Amino acid sequence: MRKYPLLIIGGGLSGLAAGIRFARFGQKVLILEKHSKIGGLNSYYHRQGKLLETGLHAVTNFARPEDKHAPLNRLLRQLKIPRRNLVLHEQIFSEIIFPGRASLCFSNDFNLLLQQIKEAFPGSTLSFTDFVAALDQYDPFVLKANISAREYVSSFLQDELLVEMLFCPIMFYGSSEEDDMDLSQFVILFRSIFQEGFFRPQGTIKDLLELLLNQYKSFDGEIELSAGVDEIFTENNRISGVRTSAGEEILCDNLISTAGFPETRKLFHSADSAKTFSNSNAEKISSRLSFVESIYLLGQSEIKYLPKDRTIIFYNLADKFTYHRPIDPIDPSSGVICFPNNFQGTEKDDVVQLRVTHLANYDAWRKAYDNKDKSMYRSMKKFWMEESKKVVGEIIGNCIENIVYEDSFTPVTIERYTSKLQGAVYGSPDKIKDGRTNFENLYIAGTDQGYLGIIGSMLSGVSMVNQHILNKT
Amino acid sequence: MTIDEIKNVILEIIQDIDDEADLTNLDPSEALRDQLDLDSMDFLDIVMELRKRYQIQIPEADYPQLATLDSCVNYLMPRLEAA
Ligand SMILES: Cc1cc2nc3c(=O)[nH]c(=O)nc-3n(C[C@H](O)[C@H](O)[C@H](O)COP(=O)(O)OP(=O)(O)OC[C@H]3O[C@@H](n4cnc5c(N)ncnc54)[C@H](O)[C@@H]3O)c2cc1C
């Protein structure tokens, strides 16, 4: 029977980063990935001879090379990837727009946001400065009980519109909780979105994934694809090993699961072990939040009708910005519109891309998908995409035409390809901040540990290996 | 290993962690972290590299003894003798 000092469930960004970290110091590690491709939530597929990314709008946490303590540069050092080997394209600027009420632009220069707030919310300028000063003092990495970010932010900022506008991008880019979030998560996201900002690495997510995979392999890290873990075995409060979908049993000293907390619970087949792992049932600890993501490829002639300077637009049309599972299959009244061509210095392409995200109702999509009448799901998709297009047209001031190709994925698609229950992109609302479980050699990394997004999930993989496994045996 | 050899090992490891680190004016009696813009994550790399290269196990409780170049030498000298 094979045995490894470390086994990792999942070849998404957190699993790859964790693997690199452990392999780097010469120890044997195996990543088991269920899917035939690496990347997890952030992967890619081919259509129309084009490579389409499943989950990349923008990478957060932009930092200049000389800023050595910035999360991005720390992460790269940890992975032993020289910063100068990467070409990063910064955003032009992004906008939060609540039409008819206010608009706030922000870029990788925090002063733009300060200036915009000064103009749109003159009465809140001083309290915003105090608020930012308080956040700067806040250490989100010290473990503490959850604090409501909504209450905290409102204790500084009296203007409810400003509060909602700040929450809009932050929630869309990383809240697993409905209508509120933990203050530590808020602080991490506020920094990574507003104070650091957005970029895209040169090329596509495939290049980034290959860079990580090659790095992992150069340290003799092992990875197997189409090799899902079906069951986790225990022995006296410890994990002894796993069984793969091919029926092989593999032993390990340590196990890191990046599959998600409720998803990992399902891998314990004995009721006792599942209970030891967690008392709450899987449904209860899954998030209710998921999204529909649409990708449009537009002919070059369309470019003159699209915004040329904005990289991402976060919008809300409702009287009150809400962030929860909608009653309808999707809620087009708020969303994110991303223009992947609008990053500084990106090459001109023959097609223009547009991506749109809305909150979605998992149950509604699941019901349609499971219906005997297979056309149900397709027609539901078609109907809601038309609704979405109308709204997007309103926001960008032109209807989207000349569509060469369009595709959208629903919470069911996300669940099918990443095994995230209910398509919960941001995982369970109950984060395992220290990564520990009731089994002394099983750790949770990635989305359900608490760091989100591309940089966040990689930092999670790195930190869990650093804190719990490296130099511990 | 001699004092200078040990110092060189440490400097080489630091250069490997951050190839832009400026090692020319290091004060051997001052904390490495303050002089080099390193954080605790980088610091762990020094420990792990020593372990990988010389099979010496440095428990967490001893990390403070690696704070300066001089203290590294003092700490590592007896341990590297075997290596
Ligand atoms: C539509 C969309 C857009 C996004 N946009 C952005 C963005 O613009 N910027 C950004 O920073 N982030 C974005 N994200 C979020 C980002 O993709 C995720 O936060 C990040 O990829 C999470 O990585 P992870 O490793 O924690 O989890 P995952 O990517 O979910 O990795 C877990 C892996 O485990 C595998 N797995 C599950 N169960 C098993 C099993 N039993 N056995 C073996 N393997 C298993 C899965 O197949 C998967 O590969 C987006 C996500 C989506 C869905």
Short mmCIF file of C-alpha atoms and ligand atoms in Angstrom, two decimals, chain A residues 8-16 32-35 37-43 54-60 173 227-230 258-260 263 267 291-293 312 355 357 409 414 417-420 425-426 445-448 451-458 460, ligand 1:
data_model
loop_
_atom_site.label_atom_id
_atom_site.label_comp_id
_atom_site.label_asym_id
_atom_site.label_seq_id
_atom_site.Cartn_x
_atom_site.Cartn_y
_atom_site.Cartn_z
CA ILE A 8 -4.10 16.58 -0.35
CA ILE A 9 -7.70 16.31 -1.50
CA GLY A 10 -8.26 18.70 -4.42
CA GLY A 11 -6.09 20.18 -7.14
CA GLY A 12 -7.63 23.65 -7.02
CA LEU A 13 -5.53 26.69 -6.21
CA SER A 14 -5.33 25.98 -2.49
CA GLY A 15 -4.37 22.34 -2.99
CA LEU A 16 -1.66 23.20 -5.52
CA LEU A 32 -5.76 13.65 -5.54
CA GLU A 33 -8.10 15.55 -7.86
CA LYS A 34 -11.51 14.25 -8.80
CA HIS A 35 -11.85 16.19 -12.03
CA LYS A 37 -8.36 19.03 -14.97
CA ILE A 38 -6.72 21.04 -12.24
CA GLY A 39 -8.00 24.44 -11.11
CA GLY A 40 -11.29 23.66 -9.37
CA LEU A 41 -13.47 26.77 -9.31
CA ASN A 42 -10.88 28.56 -11.36
CA SER A 43 -10.39 26.39 -14.38
CA THR A 54 -14.58 29.48 -15.64
CA GLY A 55 -13.96 31.85 -12.81
CA LEU A 56 -11.58 34.67 -13.46
CA HIS A 57 -12.75 38.26 -13.42
CA ALA A 58 -9.75 39.77 -11.81
CA VAL A 59 -7.17 38.73 -9.32
CA THR A 60 -7.29 40.80 -6.15
CA TYR A 173 -16.27 38.89 -4.29
CA ALA A 227 -8.81 10.39 -8.91
CA GLY A 228 -11.49 11.48 -6.48
CA VAL A 229 -11.36 10.54 -2.83
CA ASP A 230 -14.43 8.45 -2.02
CA THR A 258 -9.64 21.51 0.15
CA ALA A 259 -12.96 19.98 -0.90
CA GLY A 260 -14.90 22.12 1.56
CA GLU A 263 -18.10 18.07 1.37
CA LEU A 267 -16.34 11.38 2.92
CA PHE A 291 -24.26 32.55 -8.70
CA VAL A 292 -25.00 32.34 -12.37
CA GLU A 293 -22.05 33.38 -14.48
CA ILE A 312 -15.42 45.87 -13.59
CA ARG A 355 -18.74 38.41 -18.17
CA THR A 357 -22.49 37.48 -12.48
CA PHE A 409 -23.19 28.32 -15.87
CA ILE A 414 -20.63 24.63 -10.36
CA TYR A 417 -17.70 20.34 -11.79
CA THR A 418 -16.28 21.27 -8.41
CA SER A 419 -18.40 19.15 -6.05
CA LYS A 420 -19.17 22.30 -4.03
CA VAL A 425 -18.66 29.29 -4.56
CA TYR A 426 -17.60 30.88 -1.28
CA ALA A 445 -7.60 24.54 3.57
CA GLY A 446 -9.03 26.77 0.86
CA THR A 447 -12.45 28.31 0.75
CA ASP A 448 -13.76 26.83 3.99
CA TYR A 451 -9.30 32.93 2.78
CA LEU A 452 -11.08 33.37 -0.50
CA GLY A 453 -10.41 34.12 -4.11
CA ILE A 454 -7.37 33.19 -6.12
CA ILE A 455 -4.71 34.75 -3.90
CA GLY A 456 -6.62 34.00 -0.71
CA SER A 457 -7.10 30.32 -1.42
CA MET A 458 -3.41 29.91 -2.28
CA SER A 460 -4.70 29.38 2.78
C1 LIG C 1 -17.73 32.13 -11.53
C2 LIG C 1 -16.62 32.40 -10.59
C3 LIG C 1 -15.87 33.56 -10.70
C4 LIG C 1 -14.80 33.82 -9.84
N1 LIG C 1 -14.07 34.92 -10.03
C5 LIG C 1 -12.98 35.16 -9.28
C6 LIG C 1 -12.15 36.27 -9.53
O1 LIG C 1 -12.38 37.02 -10.47
N2 LIG C 1 -11.08 36.49 -8.73
C7 LIG C 1 -10.79 35.65 -7.67
O2 LIG C 1 -9.79 35.91 -6.99
N3 LIG C 1 -11.57 34.59 -7.41
C8 LIG C 1 -12.64 34.32 -8.19
N4 LIG C 1 -13.43 33.22 -7.92
C9 LIG C 1 -13.17 32.46 -6.67
C10 LIG C 1 -11.99 31.52 -6.78
O3 LIG C 1 -12.13 30.78 -7.97
C11 LIG C 1 -12.00 30.55 -5.61
O4 LIG C 1 -12.06 31.27 -4.40
C12 LIG C 1 -10.76 29.65 -5.55
O5 LIG C 1 -10.49 29.11 -6.82
C13 LIG C 1 -10.99 28.55 -4.54
O6 LIG C 1 -9.97 27.61 -4.57
P1 LIG C 1 -9.99 26.35 -3.60
O7 LIG C 1 -8.76 25.59 -3.90
O8 LIG C 1 -10.25 26.77 -2.21
O9 LIG C 1 -11.28 25.51 -3.99
P2 LIG C 1 -11.66 24.72 -5.32
O10 LIG C 1 -11.24 25.45 -6.50
O11 LIG C 1 -13.09 24.37 -5.16
O12 LIG C 1 -10.78 23.40 -5.23
C14 LIG C 1 -11.23 22.21 -4.65
C15 LIG C 1 -10.87 21.05 -5.57
O13 LIG C 1 -11.18 19.84 -4.90
C16 LIG C 1 -11.69 18.92 -5.84
N5 LIG C 1 -12.46 17.93 -5.11
C17 LIG C 1 -13.65 18.08 -4.47
N6 LIG C 1 -14.01 16.93 -3.89
C18 LIG C 1 -13.03 16.04 -4.14
C19 LIG C 1 -12.83 14.67 -3.79
N7 LIG C 1 -13.73 13.99 -3.06
N8 LIG C 1 -11.70 14.07 -4.22
C20 LIG C 1 -10.78 14.74 -4.96
N9 LIG C 1 -10.92 16.02 -5.32
C21 LIG C 1 -12.04 16.66 -4.91
C22 LIG C 1 -12.52 19.77 -6.76
O14 LIG C 1 -12.73 19.13 -8.00
C23 LIG C 1 -11.64 21.03 -6.88
O15 LIG C 1 -10.74 20.94 -7.94
C24 LIG C 1 -14.50 32.92 -8.79
C25 LIG C 1 -15.24 31.74 -8.69
C26 LIG C 1 -16.27 31.46 -9.59
C27 LIG C 1 -17.00 30.16 -9.49
#
